[in-house]
JSON list of C-alpha atoms in Angstrom, two decimals:
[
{"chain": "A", "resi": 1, "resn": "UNK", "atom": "CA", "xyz": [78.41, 107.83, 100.52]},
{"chain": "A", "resi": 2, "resn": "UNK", "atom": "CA", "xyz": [80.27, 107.04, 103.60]},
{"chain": "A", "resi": 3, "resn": "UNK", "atom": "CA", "xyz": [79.10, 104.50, 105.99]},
{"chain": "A", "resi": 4, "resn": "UNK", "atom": "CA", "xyz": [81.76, 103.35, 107.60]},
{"chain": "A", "resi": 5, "resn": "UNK", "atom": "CA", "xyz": [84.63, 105.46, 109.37]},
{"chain": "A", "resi": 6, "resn": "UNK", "atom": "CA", "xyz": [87.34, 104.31, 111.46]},
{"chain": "A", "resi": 7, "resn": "UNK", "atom": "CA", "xyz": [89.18, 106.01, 114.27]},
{"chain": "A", "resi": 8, "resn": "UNK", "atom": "CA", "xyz": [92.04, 106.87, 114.86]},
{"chain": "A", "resi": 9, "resn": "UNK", "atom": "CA", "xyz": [93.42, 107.45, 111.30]},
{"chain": "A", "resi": 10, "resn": "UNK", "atom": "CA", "xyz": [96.42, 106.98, 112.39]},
{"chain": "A", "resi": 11, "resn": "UNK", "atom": "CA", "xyz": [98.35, 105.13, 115.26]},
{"chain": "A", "resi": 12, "resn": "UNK", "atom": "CA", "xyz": [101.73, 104.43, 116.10]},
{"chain": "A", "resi": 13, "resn": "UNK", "atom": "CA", "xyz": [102.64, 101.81, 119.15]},
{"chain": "A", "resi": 14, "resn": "UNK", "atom": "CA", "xyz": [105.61, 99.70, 120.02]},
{"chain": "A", "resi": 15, "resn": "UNK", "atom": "CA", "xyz": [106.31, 96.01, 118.64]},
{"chain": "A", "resi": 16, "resn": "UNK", "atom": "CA", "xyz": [104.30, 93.70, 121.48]},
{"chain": "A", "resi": 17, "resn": "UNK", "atom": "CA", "xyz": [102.07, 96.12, 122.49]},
{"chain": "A", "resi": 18, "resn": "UNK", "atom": "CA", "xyz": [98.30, 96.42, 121.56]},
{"chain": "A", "resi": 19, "resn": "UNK", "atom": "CA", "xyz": [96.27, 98.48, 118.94]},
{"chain": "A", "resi": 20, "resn": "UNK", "atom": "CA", "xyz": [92.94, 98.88, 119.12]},
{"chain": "A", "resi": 21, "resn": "UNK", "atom": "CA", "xyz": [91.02, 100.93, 115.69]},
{"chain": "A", "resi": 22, "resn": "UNK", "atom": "CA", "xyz": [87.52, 101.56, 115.65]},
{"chain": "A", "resi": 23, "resn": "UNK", "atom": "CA", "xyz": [84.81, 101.76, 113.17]},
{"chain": "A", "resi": 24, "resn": "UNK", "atom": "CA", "xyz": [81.47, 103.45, 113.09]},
{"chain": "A", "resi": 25, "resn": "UNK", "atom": "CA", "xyz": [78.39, 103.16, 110.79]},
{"chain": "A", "resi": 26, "resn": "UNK", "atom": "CA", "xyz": [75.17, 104.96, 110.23]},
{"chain": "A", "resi": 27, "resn": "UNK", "atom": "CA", "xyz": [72.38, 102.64, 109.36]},
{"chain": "A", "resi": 28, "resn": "UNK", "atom": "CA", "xyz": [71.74, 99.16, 110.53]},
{"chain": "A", "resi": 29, "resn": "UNK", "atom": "CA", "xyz": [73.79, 96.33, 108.75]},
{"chain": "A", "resi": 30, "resn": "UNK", "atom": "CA", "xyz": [73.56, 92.41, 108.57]},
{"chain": "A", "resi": 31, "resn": "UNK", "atom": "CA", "xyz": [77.31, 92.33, 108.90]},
{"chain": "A", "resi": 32, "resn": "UNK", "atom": "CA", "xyz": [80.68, 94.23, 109.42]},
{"chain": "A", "resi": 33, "resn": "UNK", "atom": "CA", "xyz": [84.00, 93.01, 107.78]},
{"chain": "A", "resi": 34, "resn": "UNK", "atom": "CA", "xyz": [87.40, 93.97, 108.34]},
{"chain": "A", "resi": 35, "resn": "UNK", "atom": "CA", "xyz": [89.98, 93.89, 105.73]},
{"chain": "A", "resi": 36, "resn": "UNK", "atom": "CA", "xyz": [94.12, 94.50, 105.97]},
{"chain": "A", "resi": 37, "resn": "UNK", "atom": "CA", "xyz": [96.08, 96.25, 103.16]},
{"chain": "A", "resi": 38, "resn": "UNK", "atom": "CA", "xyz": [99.76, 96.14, 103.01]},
{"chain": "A", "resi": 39, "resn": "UNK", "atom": "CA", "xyz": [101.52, 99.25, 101.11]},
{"chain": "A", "resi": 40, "resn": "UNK", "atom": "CA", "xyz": [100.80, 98.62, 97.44]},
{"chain": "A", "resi": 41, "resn": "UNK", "atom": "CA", "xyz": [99.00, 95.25, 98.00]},
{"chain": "A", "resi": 42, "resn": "UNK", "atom": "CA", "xyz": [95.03, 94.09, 97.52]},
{"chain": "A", "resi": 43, "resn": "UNK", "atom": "CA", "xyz": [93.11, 93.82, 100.76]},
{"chain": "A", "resi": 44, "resn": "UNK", "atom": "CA", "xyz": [93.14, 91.09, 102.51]},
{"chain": "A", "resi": 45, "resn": "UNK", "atom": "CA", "xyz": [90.09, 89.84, 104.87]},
{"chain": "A", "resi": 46, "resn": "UNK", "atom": "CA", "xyz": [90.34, 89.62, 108.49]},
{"chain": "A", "resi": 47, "resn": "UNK", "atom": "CA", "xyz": [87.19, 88.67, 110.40]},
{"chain": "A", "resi": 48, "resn": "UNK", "atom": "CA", "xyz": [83.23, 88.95, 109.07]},
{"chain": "A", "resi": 49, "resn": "UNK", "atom": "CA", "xyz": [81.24, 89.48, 112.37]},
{"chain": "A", "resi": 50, "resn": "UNK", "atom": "CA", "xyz": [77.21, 88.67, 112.12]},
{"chain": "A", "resi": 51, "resn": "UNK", "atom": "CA", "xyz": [74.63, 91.44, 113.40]},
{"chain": "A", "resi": 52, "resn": "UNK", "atom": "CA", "xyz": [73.61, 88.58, 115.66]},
{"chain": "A", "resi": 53, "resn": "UNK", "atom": "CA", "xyz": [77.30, 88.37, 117.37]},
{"chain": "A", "resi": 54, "resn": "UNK", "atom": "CA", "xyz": [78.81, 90.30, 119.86]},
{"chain": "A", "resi": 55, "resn": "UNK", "atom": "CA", "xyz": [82.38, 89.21, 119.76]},
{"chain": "A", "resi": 56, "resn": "UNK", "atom": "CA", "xyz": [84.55, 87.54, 117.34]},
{"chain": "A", "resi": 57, "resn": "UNK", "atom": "CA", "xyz": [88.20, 85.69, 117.85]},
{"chain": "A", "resi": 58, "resn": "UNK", "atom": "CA", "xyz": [90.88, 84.59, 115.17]},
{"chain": "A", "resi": 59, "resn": "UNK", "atom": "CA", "xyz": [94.56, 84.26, 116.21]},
{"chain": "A", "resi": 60, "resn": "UNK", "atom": "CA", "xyz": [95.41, 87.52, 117.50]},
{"chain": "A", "resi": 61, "resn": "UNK", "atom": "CA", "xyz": [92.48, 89.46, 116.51]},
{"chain": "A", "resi": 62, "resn": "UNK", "atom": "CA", "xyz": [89.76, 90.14, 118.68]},
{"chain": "A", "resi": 63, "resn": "UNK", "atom": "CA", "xyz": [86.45, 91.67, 116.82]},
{"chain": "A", "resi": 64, "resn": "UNK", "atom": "CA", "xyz": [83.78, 93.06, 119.00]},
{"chain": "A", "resi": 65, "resn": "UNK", "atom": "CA", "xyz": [80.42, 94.74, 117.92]},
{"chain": "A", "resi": 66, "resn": "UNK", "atom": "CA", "xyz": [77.80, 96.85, 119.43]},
{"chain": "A", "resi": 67, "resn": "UNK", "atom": "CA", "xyz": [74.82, 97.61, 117.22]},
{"chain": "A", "resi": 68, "resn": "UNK", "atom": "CA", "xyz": [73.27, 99.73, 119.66]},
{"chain": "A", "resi": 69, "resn": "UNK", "atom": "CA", "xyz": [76.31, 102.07, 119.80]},
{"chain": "A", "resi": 70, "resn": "UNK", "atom": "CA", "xyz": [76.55, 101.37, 115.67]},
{"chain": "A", "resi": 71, "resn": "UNK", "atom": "CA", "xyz": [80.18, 100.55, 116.13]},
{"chain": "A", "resi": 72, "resn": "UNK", "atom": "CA", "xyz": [82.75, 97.73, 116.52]},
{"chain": "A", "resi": 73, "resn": "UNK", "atom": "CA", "xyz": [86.58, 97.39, 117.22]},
{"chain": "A", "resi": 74, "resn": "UNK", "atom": "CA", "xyz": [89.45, 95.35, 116.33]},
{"chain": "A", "resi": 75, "resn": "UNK", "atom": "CA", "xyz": [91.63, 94.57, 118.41]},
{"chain": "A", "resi": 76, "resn": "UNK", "atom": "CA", "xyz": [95.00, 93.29, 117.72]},
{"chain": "A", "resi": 77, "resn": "UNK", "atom": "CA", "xyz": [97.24, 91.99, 120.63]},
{"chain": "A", "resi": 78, "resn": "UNK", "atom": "CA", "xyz": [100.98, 91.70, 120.81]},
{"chain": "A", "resi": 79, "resn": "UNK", "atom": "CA", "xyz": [101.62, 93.47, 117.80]},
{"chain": "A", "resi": 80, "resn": "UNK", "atom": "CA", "xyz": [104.46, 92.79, 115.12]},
{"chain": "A", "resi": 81, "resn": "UNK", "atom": "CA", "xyz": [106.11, 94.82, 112.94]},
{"chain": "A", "resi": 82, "resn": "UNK", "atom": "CA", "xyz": [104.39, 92.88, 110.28]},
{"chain": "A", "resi": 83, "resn": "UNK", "atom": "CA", "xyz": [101.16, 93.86, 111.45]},
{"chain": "A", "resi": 84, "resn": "UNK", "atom": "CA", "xyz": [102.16, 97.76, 109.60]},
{"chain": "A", "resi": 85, "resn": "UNK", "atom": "CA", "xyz": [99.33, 98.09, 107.24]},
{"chain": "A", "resi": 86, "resn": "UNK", "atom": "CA", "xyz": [96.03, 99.97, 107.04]},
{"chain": "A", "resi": 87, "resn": "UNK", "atom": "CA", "xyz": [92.62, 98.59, 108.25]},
{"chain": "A", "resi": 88, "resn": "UNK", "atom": "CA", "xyz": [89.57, 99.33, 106.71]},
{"chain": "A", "resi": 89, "resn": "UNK", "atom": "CA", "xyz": [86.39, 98.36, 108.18]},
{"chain": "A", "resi": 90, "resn": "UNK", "atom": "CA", "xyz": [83.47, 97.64, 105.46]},
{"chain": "A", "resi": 91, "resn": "UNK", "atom": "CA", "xyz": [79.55, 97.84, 105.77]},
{"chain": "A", "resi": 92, "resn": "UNK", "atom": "CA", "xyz": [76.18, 97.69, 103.36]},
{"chain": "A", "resi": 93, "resn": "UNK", "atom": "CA", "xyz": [75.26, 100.74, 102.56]},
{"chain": "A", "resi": 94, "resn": "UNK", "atom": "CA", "xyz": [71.77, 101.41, 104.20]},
{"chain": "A", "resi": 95, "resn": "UNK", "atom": "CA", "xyz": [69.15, 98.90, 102.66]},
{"chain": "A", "resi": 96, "resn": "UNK", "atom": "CA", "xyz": [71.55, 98.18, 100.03]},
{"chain": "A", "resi": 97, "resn": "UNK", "atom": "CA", "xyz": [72.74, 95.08, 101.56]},
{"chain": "A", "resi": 98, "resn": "UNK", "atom": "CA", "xyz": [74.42, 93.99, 98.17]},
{"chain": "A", "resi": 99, "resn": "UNK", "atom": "CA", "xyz": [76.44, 97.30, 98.17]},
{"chain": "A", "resi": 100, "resn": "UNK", "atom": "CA", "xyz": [79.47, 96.91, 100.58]},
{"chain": "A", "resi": 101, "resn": "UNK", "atom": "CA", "xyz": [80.99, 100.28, 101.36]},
{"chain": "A", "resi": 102, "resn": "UNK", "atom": "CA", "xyz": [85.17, 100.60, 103.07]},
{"chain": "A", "resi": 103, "resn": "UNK", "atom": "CA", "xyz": [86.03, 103.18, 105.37]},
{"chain": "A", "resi": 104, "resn": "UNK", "atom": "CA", "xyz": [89.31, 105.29, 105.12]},
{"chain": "A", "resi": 105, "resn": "UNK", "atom": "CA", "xyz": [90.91, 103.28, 107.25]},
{"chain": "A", "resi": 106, "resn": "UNK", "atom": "CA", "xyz": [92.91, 103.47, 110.09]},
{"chain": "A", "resi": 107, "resn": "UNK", "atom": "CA", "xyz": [96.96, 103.41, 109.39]},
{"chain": "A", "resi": 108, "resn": "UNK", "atom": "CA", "xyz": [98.91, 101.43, 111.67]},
{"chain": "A", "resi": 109, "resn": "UNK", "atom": "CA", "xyz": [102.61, 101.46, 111.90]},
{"chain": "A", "resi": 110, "resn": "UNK", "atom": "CA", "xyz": [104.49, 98.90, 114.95]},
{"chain": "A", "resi": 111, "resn": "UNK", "atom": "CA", "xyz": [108.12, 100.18, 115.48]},
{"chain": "A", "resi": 112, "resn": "UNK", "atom": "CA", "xyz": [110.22, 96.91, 116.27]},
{"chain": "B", "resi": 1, "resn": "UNK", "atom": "CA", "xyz": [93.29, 77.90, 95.55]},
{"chain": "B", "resi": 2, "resn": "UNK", "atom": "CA", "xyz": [94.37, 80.38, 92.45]},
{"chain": "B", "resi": 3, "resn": "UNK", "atom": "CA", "xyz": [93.39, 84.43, 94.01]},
{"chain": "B", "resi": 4, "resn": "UNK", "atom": "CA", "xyz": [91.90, 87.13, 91.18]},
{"chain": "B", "resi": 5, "resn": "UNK", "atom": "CA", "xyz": [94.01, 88.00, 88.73]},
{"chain": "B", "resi": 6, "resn": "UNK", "atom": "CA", "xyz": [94.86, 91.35, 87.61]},
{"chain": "B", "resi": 7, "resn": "UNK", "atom": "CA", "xyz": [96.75, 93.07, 84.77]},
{"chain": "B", "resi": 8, "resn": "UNK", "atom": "CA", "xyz": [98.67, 95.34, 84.25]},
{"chain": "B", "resi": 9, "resn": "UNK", "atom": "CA", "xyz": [100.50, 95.83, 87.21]},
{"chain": "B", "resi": 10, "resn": "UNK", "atom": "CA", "xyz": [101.37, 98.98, 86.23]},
{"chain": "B", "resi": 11, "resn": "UNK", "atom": "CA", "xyz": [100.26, 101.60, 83.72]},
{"chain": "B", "resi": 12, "resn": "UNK", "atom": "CA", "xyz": [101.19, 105.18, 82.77]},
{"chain": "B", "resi": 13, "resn": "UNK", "atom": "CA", "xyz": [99.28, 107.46, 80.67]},
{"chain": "B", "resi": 14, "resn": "UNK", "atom": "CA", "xyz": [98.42, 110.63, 79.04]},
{"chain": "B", "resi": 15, "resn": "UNK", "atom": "CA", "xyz": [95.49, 112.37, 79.58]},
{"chain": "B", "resi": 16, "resn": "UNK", "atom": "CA", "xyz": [92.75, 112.10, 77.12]},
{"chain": "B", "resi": 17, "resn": "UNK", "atom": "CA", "xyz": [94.30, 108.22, 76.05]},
{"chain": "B", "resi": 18, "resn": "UNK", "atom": "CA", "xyz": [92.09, 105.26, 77.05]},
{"chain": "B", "resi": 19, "resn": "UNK", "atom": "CA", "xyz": [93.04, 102.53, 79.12]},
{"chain": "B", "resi": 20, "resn": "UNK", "atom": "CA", "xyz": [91.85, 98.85, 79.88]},
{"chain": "B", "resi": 21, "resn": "UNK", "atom": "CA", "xyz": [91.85, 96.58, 82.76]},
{"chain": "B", "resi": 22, "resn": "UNK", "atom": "CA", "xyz": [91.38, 93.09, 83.13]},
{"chain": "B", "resi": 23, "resn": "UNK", "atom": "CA", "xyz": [90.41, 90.71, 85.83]},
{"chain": "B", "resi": 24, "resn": "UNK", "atom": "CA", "xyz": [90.06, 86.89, 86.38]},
{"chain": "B", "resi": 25, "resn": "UNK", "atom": "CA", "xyz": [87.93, 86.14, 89.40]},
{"chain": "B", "resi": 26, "resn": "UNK", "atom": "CA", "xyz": [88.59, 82.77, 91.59]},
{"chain": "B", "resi": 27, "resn": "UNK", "atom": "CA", "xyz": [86.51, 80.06, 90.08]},
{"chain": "B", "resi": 28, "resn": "UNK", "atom": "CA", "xyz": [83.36, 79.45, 91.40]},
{"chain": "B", "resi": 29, "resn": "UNK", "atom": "CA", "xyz": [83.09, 83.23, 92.20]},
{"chain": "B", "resi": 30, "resn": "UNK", "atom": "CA", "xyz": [79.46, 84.88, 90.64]},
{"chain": "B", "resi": 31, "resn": "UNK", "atom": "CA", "xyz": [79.96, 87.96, 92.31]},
{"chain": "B", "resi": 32, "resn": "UNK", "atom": "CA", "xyz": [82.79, 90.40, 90.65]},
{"chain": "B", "resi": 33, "resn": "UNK", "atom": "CA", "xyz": [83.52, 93.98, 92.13]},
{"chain": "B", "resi": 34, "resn": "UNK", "atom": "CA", "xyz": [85.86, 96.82, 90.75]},
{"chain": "B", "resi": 35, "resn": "UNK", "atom": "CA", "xyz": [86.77, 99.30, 93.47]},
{"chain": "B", "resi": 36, "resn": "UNK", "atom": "CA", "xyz": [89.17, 102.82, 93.15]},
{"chain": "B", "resi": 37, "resn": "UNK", "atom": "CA", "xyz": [91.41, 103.36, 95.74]},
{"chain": "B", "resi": 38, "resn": "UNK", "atom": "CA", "xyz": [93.00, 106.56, 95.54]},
{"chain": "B", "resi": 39, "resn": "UNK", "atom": "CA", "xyz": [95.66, 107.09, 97.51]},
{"chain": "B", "resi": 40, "resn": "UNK", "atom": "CA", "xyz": [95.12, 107.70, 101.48]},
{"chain": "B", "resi": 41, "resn": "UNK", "atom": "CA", "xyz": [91.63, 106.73, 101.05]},
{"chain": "B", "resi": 42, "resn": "UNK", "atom": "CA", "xyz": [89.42, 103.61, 101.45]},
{"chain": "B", "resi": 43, "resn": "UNK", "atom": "CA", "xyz": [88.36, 101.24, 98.06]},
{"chain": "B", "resi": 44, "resn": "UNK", "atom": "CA", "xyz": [85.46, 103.00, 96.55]},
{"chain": "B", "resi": 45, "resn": "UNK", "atom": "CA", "xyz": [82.78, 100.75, 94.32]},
{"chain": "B", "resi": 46, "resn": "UNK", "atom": "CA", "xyz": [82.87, 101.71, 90.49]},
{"chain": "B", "resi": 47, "resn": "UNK", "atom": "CA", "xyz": [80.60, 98.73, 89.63]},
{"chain": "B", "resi": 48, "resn": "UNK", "atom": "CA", "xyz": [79.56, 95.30, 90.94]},
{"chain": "B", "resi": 49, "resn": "UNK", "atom": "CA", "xyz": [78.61, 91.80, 88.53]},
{"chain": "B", "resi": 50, "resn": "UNK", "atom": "CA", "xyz": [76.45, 89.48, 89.51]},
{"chain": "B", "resi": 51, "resn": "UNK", "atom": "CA", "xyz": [77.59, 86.57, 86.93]},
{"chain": "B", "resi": 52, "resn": "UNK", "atom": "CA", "xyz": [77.16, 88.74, 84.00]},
{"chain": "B", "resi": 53, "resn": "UNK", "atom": "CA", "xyz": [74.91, 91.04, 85.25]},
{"chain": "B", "resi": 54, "resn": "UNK", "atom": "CA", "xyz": [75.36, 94.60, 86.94]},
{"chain": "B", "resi": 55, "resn": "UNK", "atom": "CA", "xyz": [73.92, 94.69, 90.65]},
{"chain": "B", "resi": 56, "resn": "UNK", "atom": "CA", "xyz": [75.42, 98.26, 90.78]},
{"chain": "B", "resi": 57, "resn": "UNK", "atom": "CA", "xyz": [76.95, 101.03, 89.18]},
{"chain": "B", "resi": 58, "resn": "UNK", "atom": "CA", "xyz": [75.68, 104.07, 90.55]},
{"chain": "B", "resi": 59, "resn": "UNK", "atom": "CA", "xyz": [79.42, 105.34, 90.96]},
{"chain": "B", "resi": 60, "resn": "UNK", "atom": "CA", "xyz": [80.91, 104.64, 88.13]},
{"chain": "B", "resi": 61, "resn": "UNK", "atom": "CA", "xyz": [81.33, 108.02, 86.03]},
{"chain": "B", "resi": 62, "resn": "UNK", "atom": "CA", "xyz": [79.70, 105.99, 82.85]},
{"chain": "B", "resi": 63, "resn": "UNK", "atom": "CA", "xyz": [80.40, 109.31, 80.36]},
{"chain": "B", "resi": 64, "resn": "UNK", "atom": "CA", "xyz": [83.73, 107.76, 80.44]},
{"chain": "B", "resi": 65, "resn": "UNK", "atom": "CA", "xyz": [84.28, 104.64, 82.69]},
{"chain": "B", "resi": 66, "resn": "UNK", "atom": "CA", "xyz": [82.63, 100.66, 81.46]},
{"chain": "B", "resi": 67, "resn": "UNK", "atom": "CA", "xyz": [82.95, 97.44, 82.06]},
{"chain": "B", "resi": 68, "resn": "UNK", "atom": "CA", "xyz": [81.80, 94.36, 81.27]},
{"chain": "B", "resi": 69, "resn": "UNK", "atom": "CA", "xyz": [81.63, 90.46, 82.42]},
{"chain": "B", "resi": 70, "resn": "UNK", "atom": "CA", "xyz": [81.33, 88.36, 78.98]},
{"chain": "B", "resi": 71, "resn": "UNK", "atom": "CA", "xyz": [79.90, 84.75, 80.36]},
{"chain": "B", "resi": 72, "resn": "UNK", "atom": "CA", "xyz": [80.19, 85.59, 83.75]},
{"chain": "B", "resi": 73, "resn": "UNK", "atom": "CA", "xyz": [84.11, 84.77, 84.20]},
{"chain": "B", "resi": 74, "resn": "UNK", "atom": "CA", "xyz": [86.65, 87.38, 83.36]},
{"chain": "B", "resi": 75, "resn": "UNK", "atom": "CA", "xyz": [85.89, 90.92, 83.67]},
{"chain": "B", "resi": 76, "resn": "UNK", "atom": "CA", "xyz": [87.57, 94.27, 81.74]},
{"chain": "B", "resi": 77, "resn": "UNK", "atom": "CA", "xyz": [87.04, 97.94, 83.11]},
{"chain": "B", "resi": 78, "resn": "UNK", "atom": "CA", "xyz": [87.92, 100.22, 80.23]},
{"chain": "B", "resi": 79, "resn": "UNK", "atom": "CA", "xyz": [88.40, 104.52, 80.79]},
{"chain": "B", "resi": 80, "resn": "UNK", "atom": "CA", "xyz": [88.04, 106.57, 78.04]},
{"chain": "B", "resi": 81, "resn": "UNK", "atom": "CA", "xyz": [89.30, 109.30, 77.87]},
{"chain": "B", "resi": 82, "resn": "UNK", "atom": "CA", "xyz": [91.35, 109.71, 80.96]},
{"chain": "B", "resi": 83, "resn": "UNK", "atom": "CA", "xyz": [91.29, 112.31, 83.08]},
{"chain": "B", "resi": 84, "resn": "UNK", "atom": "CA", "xyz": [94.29, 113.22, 85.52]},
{"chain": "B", "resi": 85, "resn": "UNK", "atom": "CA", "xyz": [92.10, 112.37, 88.45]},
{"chain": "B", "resi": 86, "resn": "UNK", "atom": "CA", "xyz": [91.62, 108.95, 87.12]},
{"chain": "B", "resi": 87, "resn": "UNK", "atom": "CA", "xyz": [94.84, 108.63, 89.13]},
{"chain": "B", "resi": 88, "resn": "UNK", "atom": "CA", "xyz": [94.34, 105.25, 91.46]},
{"chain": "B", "resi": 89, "resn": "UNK", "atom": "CA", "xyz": [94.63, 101.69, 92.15]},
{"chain": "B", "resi": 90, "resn": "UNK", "atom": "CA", "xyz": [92.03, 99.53, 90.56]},
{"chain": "B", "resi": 91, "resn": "UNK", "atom": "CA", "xyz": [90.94, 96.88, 92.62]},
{"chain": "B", "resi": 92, "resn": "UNK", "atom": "CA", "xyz": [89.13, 93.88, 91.27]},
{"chain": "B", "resi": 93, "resn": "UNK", "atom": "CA", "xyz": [87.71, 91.85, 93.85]},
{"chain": "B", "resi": 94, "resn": "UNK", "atom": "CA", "xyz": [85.14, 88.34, 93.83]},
{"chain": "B", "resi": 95, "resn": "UNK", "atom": "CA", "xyz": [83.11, 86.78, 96.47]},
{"chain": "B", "resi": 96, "resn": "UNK", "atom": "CA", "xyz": [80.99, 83.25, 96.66]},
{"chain": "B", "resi": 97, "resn": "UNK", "atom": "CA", "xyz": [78.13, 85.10, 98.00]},
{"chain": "B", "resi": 98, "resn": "UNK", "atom": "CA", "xyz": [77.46, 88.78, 97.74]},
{"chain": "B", "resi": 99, "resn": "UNK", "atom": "CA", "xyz": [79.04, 91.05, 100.03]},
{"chain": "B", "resi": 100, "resn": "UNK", "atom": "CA", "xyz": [80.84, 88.23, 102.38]},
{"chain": "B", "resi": 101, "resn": "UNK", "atom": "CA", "xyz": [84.10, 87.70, 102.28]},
{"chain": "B", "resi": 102, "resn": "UNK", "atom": "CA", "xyz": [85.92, 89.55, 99.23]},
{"chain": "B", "resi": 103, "resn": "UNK", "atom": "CA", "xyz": [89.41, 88.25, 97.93]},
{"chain": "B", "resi": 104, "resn": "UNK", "atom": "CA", "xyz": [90.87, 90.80, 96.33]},
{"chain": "B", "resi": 105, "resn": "UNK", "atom": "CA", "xyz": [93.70, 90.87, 93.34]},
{"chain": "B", "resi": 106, "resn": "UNK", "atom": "CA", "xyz": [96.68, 93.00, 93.93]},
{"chain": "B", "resi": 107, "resn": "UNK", "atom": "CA", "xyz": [95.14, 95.74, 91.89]},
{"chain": "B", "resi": 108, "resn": "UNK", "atom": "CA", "xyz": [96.54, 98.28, 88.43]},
{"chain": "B", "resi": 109, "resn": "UNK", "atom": "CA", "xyz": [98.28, 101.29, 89.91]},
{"chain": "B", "resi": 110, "resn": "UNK", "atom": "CA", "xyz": [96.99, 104.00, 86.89]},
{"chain": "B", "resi": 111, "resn": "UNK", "atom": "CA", "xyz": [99.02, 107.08, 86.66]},
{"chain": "B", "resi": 112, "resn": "UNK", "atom": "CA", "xyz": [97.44, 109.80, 84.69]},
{"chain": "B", "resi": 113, "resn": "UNK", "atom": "CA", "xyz": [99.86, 112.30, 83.42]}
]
């Protein structure tokens, strides 16, 4: 079952500019993760924001959260070409708050 | 800090053969997770350890996918027989705590042919 799903799936943007990808969710959560995956790598974790928290910082990420709106973004500034990879955003599923659930990610690609 | 360990890398093989995984958590880690990540889509859970025991395996297709967590360290996930859409990376992944932060090994690309 899907809980979360991020938007766009795709984006393409210019080294130095910004990318913002968002992720949506269904039922209420105690927390939202955010995870990077390089092209045939393991995922590597970004940023866990709290229910509680509204906005999260760590280097050039930027993690904000709106549980009224059941979504949050990440934001990544002056991009790098080594910031290519895909982002998957990752949930509970519903009351299952041992059962974390990944979107299908949004693919990002920063032409130098 | 050591990250999870997986192996094989790689594997290639014929439908109908079997096929095992292993995995070596970080130490210190009680939860273990085994995703599929077919390719173009997000990690999907097969089954989830708590030390030795299973929290969840509601998706794991158990007429021919198992697993197991002997003394609640290293992990194997086992398909037999394969099927051609058993095609995927398998992801082994451990956490302190459930469900917060997940290091993740670099995962067994499985080729079904």
């Amino acid at each position: 079952s899907q809980q979360g799903e991020e938007d766009p799936q795709a984006l393409s943007i210019q080294e130095g500019e910004n990318a913002t990808m968002n992720c949506s969710y269904k039922t209420s959560i105690n927390n939202l993760q955010w995870y990077r995956q390089n092209s045939g790598r393991g995922l590597v974790h970004l940023i866990l924001i709290r229910s509680n928290e509204r906005e999260k910082h760590s280097g050039r990420l930027r993690v904000t959260l709106d549980t009224s709106k059941k979504s949050s973004s990440l934001l990544i500034t002056a991009s790098r070409a080594a910031d290519t990879a895909s982002y998957f955003c990752a949930t509970e599923e519903g009351d299952s708050s041992y059962k974390l659930i990944f979107g299908s990610g949004t693919r990002l690609l920063v032409r130098p | 800090e050591a990250g999870v360990a997986q192996s094989p890398r790689y594997k290639i093989i014929e439908k109908r053969q079997s096929v095992a995984f292993w995995c070596n958590p970080i130490s210190g880690h009680a939860t273990l997770y085994w995703y599929q990540q077919i390719l173009g889509q997000g990690p999907k859970l097969l089954i989830q350890f708590q030390n030795n025991g299973v929290v969840d395996d509601s998706q794991l297709p158990k007429d021919r996918f198992s697993a197991e967590r002997l003394k609640g360290v290293d992990s194997t996930l086992k398909i037999q027989p394969a099927k051609l859409e058993d095609s995927a990376v398998y992801l082994c992944a451990s956490s302190f705590r459930t469900n917060e932060k997940l290091f993740f090994g670099s995962g067994t690309q499985l080729s079904v042919l």
